[in-house]
Coordinates of C-alpha atoms and ligand atoms in Angstrom, one line a residue:
M1 CA 162.6 195.4 182.3
R2 CA 160.3 194.0 179.6
L3 CA 162.5 190.9 179.5
A4 CA 162.4 190.5 183.3
M5 CA 158.6 190.9 183.2
S6 CA 158.2 188.2 180.5
R7 CA 160.3 185.7 182.5
A8 CA 158.5 186.3 185.8
E9 CA 157.4 183.4 187.8
V10 CA 153.7 183.9 188.6
G11 CA 150.8 182.6 190.7
D12 CA 147.4 183.7 192.0
E13 CA 148.1 187.1 193.7
Q14 CA 144.6 187.1 195.4
K15 CA 145.6 184.0 197.2
G16 CA 149.0 185.4 198.2
A17 CA 150.5 182.7 195.9
D18 CA 152.4 184.8 193.3
P19 CA 156.1 184.3 194.2
T20 CA 157.3 187.4 192.4
V21 CA 154.8 189.7 194.1
S22 CA 155.8 188.1 197.5
R23 CA 159.4 188.8 196.7
L24 CA 158.6 192.4 195.8
I25 CA 156.7 193.0 199.0
A26 CA 159.4 191.5 201.2
T27 CA 162.0 193.7 199.4
V28 CA 160.1 196.9 199.7
A29 CA 159.1 196.2 203.3
G30 CA 162.7 195.6 204.1
L31 CA 163.8 198.9 202.4
L32 CA 161.2 200.8 204.3
G33 CA 161.7 199.1 207.7
K34 CA 158.0 197.9 207.9
E35 CA 156.6 194.5 208.8
T36 CA 154.9 193.7 205.5
G37 CA 153.0 195.2 202.6
I38 CA 150.5 194.8 199.8
F39 CA 150.9 195.2 196.0
L40 CA 148.5 197.6 194.4
P41 CA 147.9 198.8 190.8
S42 CA 148.4 202.5 191.6
G43 CA 149.5 205.0 194.1
T44 CA 146.1 206.5 194.2
M45 CA 144.7 203.2 195.4
C46 CA 147.4 203.1 198.1
N47 CA 146.3 206.5 199.4
V48 CA 142.6 205.8 199.4
I49 CA 143.1 202.4 201.1
S50 CA 145.4 203.9 203.7
V51 CA 142.9 206.6 204.6
V52 CA 139.9 204.3 204.7
T53 CA 141.9 201.8 206.9
H54 CA 143.1 204.5 209.3
C55 CA 139.9 206.7 209.5
G56 CA 136.3 206.1 210.2
R57 CA 133.5 208.0 208.4
G58 CA 133.3 211.5 209.8
E59 CA 136.8 211.4 211.3
S60 CA 139.3 213.9 210.0
V61 CA 142.6 213.6 208.2
I62 CA 145.1 216.4 208.1
M63 CA 147.2 217.1 205.0
E64 CA 148.9 219.9 203.1
T65 CA 146.5 221.9 200.9
Q66 CA 148.3 221.0 197.6
S67 CA 148.7 217.4 198.4
H68 CA 147.9 214.8 195.7
L69 CA 145.4 213.1 198.2
M70 CA 143.5 216.4 198.4
R71 CA 143.7 217.7 194.8
S72 CA 144.4 215.0 192.3
E73 CA 142.5 211.9 193.2
A74 CA 139.1 212.7 191.8
G75 CA 137.8 213.3 195.3
G76 CA 138.3 209.7 196.2
L77 CA 138.9 210.7 199.8
S78 CA 135.3 211.9 200.1
A79 CA 133.7 209.5 197.7
I80 CA 135.2 206.3 199.2
T81 CA 136.5 206.9 202.7
G82 CA 133.9 209.4 204.2
A83 CA 136.8 211.0 206.1
V84 CA 136.8 214.8 206.5
P85 CA 139.8 216.6 204.9
E86 CA 141.5 219.2 207.0
V87 CA 144.2 221.2 205.2
I88 CA 147.3 223.0 206.3
E89 CA 148.8 225.8 204.2
G90 CA 152.4 224.6 204.2
E91 CA 155.6 226.0 202.9
D92 CA 157.1 224.2 199.9
G93 CA 154.7 221.4 200.7
H94 CA 155.9 220.9 204.3
F95 CA 154.3 221.9 207.5
T96 CA 155.5 222.0 211.1
A97 CA 154.6 220.0 214.2
E98 CA 153.2 223.3 215.6
Q99 CA 150.8 223.7 212.7
L100 CA 149.8 220.1 213.1
T101 CA 149.0 220.8 216.8
R102 CA 146.9 223.8 215.8
H103 CA 144.8 221.9 213.2
F104 CA 144.3 218.8 215.4
Q105 CA 140.9 218.4 217.0
P106 CA 140.4 215.8 219.7
G107 CA 136.7 215.5 218.7
S108 CA 133.7 216.7 220.6
R109 CA 129.9 216.8 220.1
Y110 CA 130.5 219.3 217.3
T111 CA 133.9 218.6 215.8
P112 CA 135.3 215.7 213.9
R113 CA 138.0 213.8 215.7
T114 CA 141.4 214.0 213.9
V115 CA 142.8 210.5 213.6
L116 CA 145.4 210.8 210.8
V117 CA 148.1 213.0 209.4
A118 CA 149.3 212.5 205.8
V119 CA 152.6 213.8 204.4
E120 CA 153.9 213.7 200.8
Q121 CA 157.6 212.9 200.1
S122 CA 158.7 214.5 197.8
C123 CA 156.0 217.2 197.4
N124 CA 154.7 217.0 193.9
M125 CA 152.8 220.3 193.5
A126 CA 155.4 222.3 195.5
G127 CA 158.0 221.4 192.9
G128 CA 159.5 218.1 194.0
T129 CA 160.6 219.6 197.3
V130 CA 162.0 217.2 199.9
W131 CA 160.9 217.3 203.5
P132 CA 164.0 217.4 205.8
T133 CA 163.9 214.1 207.7
A134 CA 164.2 215.9 211.0
K135 CA 160.9 217.7 210.2
L136 CA 159.2 214.5 209.2
A137 CA 160.3 212.9 212.5
Q138 CA 159.0 215.9 214.4
V139 CA 155.6 215.8 212.7
A140 CA 155.4 212.0 213.3
A141 CA 156.3 212.4 217.0
C142 CA 153.8 215.2 217.5
A143 CA 151.1 213.2 215.8
K144 CA 151.8 210.2 218.1
S145 CA 151.7 212.4 221.2
L146 CA 148.2 213.5 220.0
G147 CA 147.1 209.9 219.5
M148 CA 147.0 210.2 215.7
N149 CA 148.0 207.7 213.0
T150 CA 150.6 208.7 210.4
H151 CA 150.7 208.2 206.7
M152 CA 153.3 208.9 204.1
D153 CA 152.5 209.3 200.4
G154 CA 155.9 208.2 199.0
A155 CA 155.1 208.3 195.3
R156 CA 158.6 209.8 194.8
L157 CA 160.2 208.6 198.1
F158 CA 163.2 207.3 196.3
N159 CA 163.8 210.7 194.6
A160 CA 163.8 212.1 198.2
V161 CA 166.2 209.4 199.3
V162 CA 168.6 210.1 196.4
A163 CA 168.3 213.9 196.9
S164 CA 168.9 213.7 200.7
G165 CA 171.4 210.9 200.9
E166 CA 169.4 209.4 203.7
S167 CA 167.8 205.9 203.6
A168 CA 164.2 205.3 202.9
K169 CA 163.9 203.8 206.4
V170 CA 165.0 207.1 208.0
H171 CA 162.4 209.0 205.9
C172 CA 159.5 206.9 206.9
Q173 CA 160.4 206.1 210.5
G174 CA 157.4 207.0 212.7
Y175 CA 154.9 206.6 209.8
D176 CA 152.4 203.8 210.2
S177 CA 151.7 203.4 206.5
V178 CA 153.9 204.3 203.6
W179 CA 153.9 203.5 199.9
V180 CA 156.2 203.9 196.9
D181 CA 155.2 204.2 193.3
F182 CA 157.0 202.3 190.6
S183 CA 155.4 204.1 187.7
K184 CA 157.0 207.5 188.3
G185 CA 160.7 208.1 188.2
L186 CA 161.4 204.4 188.7
G187 CA 160.1 203.8 185.2
A188 CA 157.9 200.7 185.6
P189 CA 154.6 200.6 183.7
F190 CA 152.5 199.8 186.7
G191 CA 152.5 199.2 190.4
A192 CA 152.9 200.5 193.9
V193 CA 153.6 198.8 197.3
L194 CA 151.9 200.0 200.5
C195 CA 153.6 198.9 203.7
G196 CA 152.8 198.9 207.4
T197 CA 152.3 196.5 210.3
E198 CA 150.8 193.0 209.7
E199 CA 147.7 194.1 211.6
F200 CA 147.2 197.2 209.4
M201 CA 147.9 195.4 206.2
S202 CA 145.4 192.7 206.9
R203 CA 142.7 195.3 207.3
A204 CA 144.0 197.1 204.2
W205 CA 143.8 193.9 202.3
A206 CA 140.0 193.8 202.7
W207 CA 139.9 197.2 201.0
K208 CA 142.3 196.1 198.2
H209 CA 139.8 193.3 197.5
R210 CA 136.7 195.5 197.8
L211 CA 138.1 198.0 195.4
G212 CA 139.1 195.4 192.9
G213 CA 142.8 195.7 193.5
A214 CA 143.3 192.0 194.2
M215 CA 144.9 190.5 191.2
R216 CA 145.9 187.2 189.5
Q217 CA 149.2 186.8 187.7
A218 CA 150.5 190.2 188.9
G219 CA 154.0 188.8 189.1
M220 CA 154.6 190.1 185.6
M221 CA 154.1 193.6 186.9
A222 CA 156.0 192.9 190.1
A223 CA 159.0 191.8 188.1
G224 CA 159.1 195.2 186.4
C225 CA 159.0 196.8 189.9
L226 CA 161.8 194.6 191.1
Y227 CA 163.9 195.4 188.1
A228 CA 163.3 199.1 188.8
L229 CA 164.5 198.7 192.4
E230 CA 167.6 197.0 191.3
N231 CA 168.5 199.3 188.4
N232 CA 166.7 202.6 188.5
I233 CA 167.2 204.1 191.9
E234 CA 170.7 205.4 191.7
R235 CA 170.1 206.8 188.2
L236 CA 167.4 209.2 189.7
E237 CA 170.4 211.5 190.3
I238 CA 170.6 212.0 186.6
D239 CA 167.0 213.2 186.5
H240 CA 167.8 215.6 189.3
A241 CA 170.8 216.9 187.4
N242 CA 168.7 217.3 184.3
A243 CA 166.0 219.2 186.3
R244 CA 168.8 221.6 187.6
L245 CA 170.0 222.0 184.0
L246 CA 166.5 222.9 182.8
N247 CA 166.0 225.3 185.7
D248 CA 169.3 227.0 185.1
G249 CA 168.5 227.4 181.4
L250 CA 165.1 228.8 182.1
K251 CA 166.5 231.3 184.5
R252 CA 168.4 232.8 181.7
L253 CA 165.4 233.3 179.4
P254 CA 163.2 236.4 179.3
F255 CA 159.6 236.2 180.5
I256 CA 160.3 233.3 182.7
K257 CA 160.2 233.1 186.5
V258 CA 161.2 229.8 188.0
K259 CA 159.5 228.7 191.2
H260 CA 162.8 227.6 192.9
D261 CA 166.3 228.8 192.4
H262 CA 167.5 225.1 192.7
P263 CA 165.0 222.3 192.2
E264 CA 165.6 219.6 194.9
S265 CA 164.6 216.6 192.8
N266 CA 163.1 216.0 189.3
I267 CA 160.3 218.6 189.1
V268 CA 160.6 222.1 187.7
F269 CA 157.9 224.8 188.0
F270 CA 157.9 228.1 186.2
N271 CA 155.6 230.9 185.2
L272 CA 155.5 233.5 182.5
V273 CA 155.8 237.1 183.4
G274 CA 155.4 240.3 181.3
T275 CA 153.1 238.4 178.9
D276 CA 149.5 237.4 179.1
L277 CA 149.9 234.5 176.8
I278 CA 147.4 232.0 178.1
P279 CA 148.7 228.5 179.0
E280 CA 146.8 226.8 176.2
T281 CA 148.4 229.0 173.6
F282 CA 151.9 228.7 175.0
L283 CA 151.7 224.9 175.4
K284 CA 150.3 224.6 171.8
R285 CA 153.2 226.7 170.4
L286 CA 155.7 224.4 172.3
L287 CA 154.0 221.3 171.2
D288 CA 154.0 222.4 167.6
R289 CA 157.8 222.4 167.9
G290 CA 157.9 219.0 169.7
L291 CA 158.0 219.9 173.4
K292 CA 155.4 218.7 175.8
I293 CA 155.1 220.5 179.1
G294 CA 152.2 220.5 181.6
F295 CA 150.3 223.3 183.2
V296 CA 148.8 222.5 186.6
G297 CA 147.0 225.6 188.0
T298 CA 149.9 227.0 189.9
G299 CA 152.3 227.0 186.9
Y300 CA 154.0 225.2 184.1
R301 CA 155.4 221.9 185.3
A302 CA 158.2 219.9 183.7
V303 CA 159.3 216.5 185.1
T304 CA 162.5 214.8 184.2
Y305 CA 162.7 211.0 183.9
A306 CA 164.6 208.1 182.5
D307 CA 163.9 208.8 178.9
I308 CA 165.1 212.4 179.1
T309 CA 168.8 213.2 178.6
A310 CA 170.8 216.4 178.9
V311 CA 170.5 216.7 175.0
H312 CA 166.7 216.8 175.3
I313 CA 167.0 219.4 178.0
N314 CA 169.0 221.6 175.7
D315 CA 166.5 221.0 172.8
A316 CA 163.7 221.9 175.2
L317 CA 165.4 225.2 176.2
Q318 CA 165.9 226.1 172.6
I319 CA 162.3 225.4 171.8
I320 CA 161.1 227.5 174.7
A321 CA 163.6 230.3 173.8
S322 CA 162.3 230.3 170.2
V323 CA 158.7 230.6 171.2
L324 CA 159.5 233.4 173.6
D325 CA 161.5 235.1 170.9
E326 CA 158.6 235.2 168.6
L327 CA 156.2 236.8 171.0
D328 CA 154.6 239.8 169.3
E329 CA 153.2 243.0 170.7
K330 CA 149.7 241.6 171.3
D331 CA 151.2 238.9 173.6
L332 CA 153.0 241.4 175.7
I333 CA 151.8 243.3 178.7
I334 CA 152.6 247.0 178.1
P335 CA 153.9 248.4 181.4
S336 CA 151.6 251.5 181.3
Q337 CA 148.5 249.3 181.2
T338 CA 149.5 247.6 184.4
T339 CA 150.3 250.8 186.3
T340 CA 147.1 252.7 185.5
G341 CA 145.1 250.5 187.7
A342 CA 143.1 249.3 184.8
A343 CA 141.7 245.8 185.0
P344 CA 144.0 243.0 183.7
R345 CA 143.3 242.4 180.1
S346 CA 142.1 238.9 180.7
C347 CA 139.2 240.2 182.8
R348 CA 137.7 242.4 180.2
Ligands
LIG401 C1 151.4 210.2 191.0 C2 151.1 210.5 192.5 C3 150.2 209.8 193.2 C4 149.3 208.7 192.5 O1 150.0 207.7 192.0 P1 149.4 206.9 190.7 O2 150.2 205.7 190.7 O3 149.5 207.8 189.5 O4 147.9 206.6 191.1 C5 150.0 210.0 194.5 N1 150.7 211.0 195.1 C6 151.7 211.7 194.5 C7 152.5 212.7 195.3 C8 151.9 211.5 193.1 O5 152.8 212.2 192.5

């Protein structure tokens, strides 16, 4: 990938004159079945530009409550777009057309008009869950019947493609805007491509420029993304297999409750039970032995990717097992304390 980047033919991306960026856009638009696209530095910028292009200030956008757009973009939705977030409590990150209908508001003297629905494929905070394509199509069709626009955050769309065996086009059919990230499982250092119609993308381009996302010799970065498309999609299956391996190993350990019996893609969530070890302490003990895992509010989160092999997974499981093995009495919740109705220790 580094070699491909160093050899990239480049030009002025702001002027649409970088041949490698143009080739990347045409390739991604083709894969997603959309007219055209724009190259952006990050997925976060794709999301915020999509919302601001679809929605006016004071109009509302519906999304799942744990979505990246809602929780993990430093409030960019409010800070930049002026749109009103309306959240749906989904299941595994998905929601139904029926829920969408219930949250939709046509707008009145009092209520914001709902103009956009955003879905995430796969669902990051739900544990890499994959929307069934039929459900995606139902939500899109329902949104259209209500006169709404549709957006797909496809940060890990190719993980969903590999997990489901269905093409990217099928996943994002019915979605007016959709983007894919190259800096996640696809393993490039940088870059995302947002796609849609010519008309939508020309309005989005103004926001790309306003936010400072119009670039110069970005072909070097686009070459890394093209390399990823050619070489790193099929291998995502290895990441998924490694996530299953990790999950299966975790299920056999004491004090661990995994979120899903079978992870659908490359994300594993788990929690500790029977111990009140706080996340900072647990993570520090793991890190002291060389294992880095995240904690994201709803649980511990481990993500597999190209640099992680099955050997690493076994090492990780051994490290976790050894930390759990060394829990001493003060780390454990004594059953009698939890059954007397006393306040949890952490609240005292
Ligand atoms: C990572 C991620 C983003 C943001 O992408 P960046 O390239 O890190 O800005 C958006 N949505 C989801 C679901 C993500 O996982």
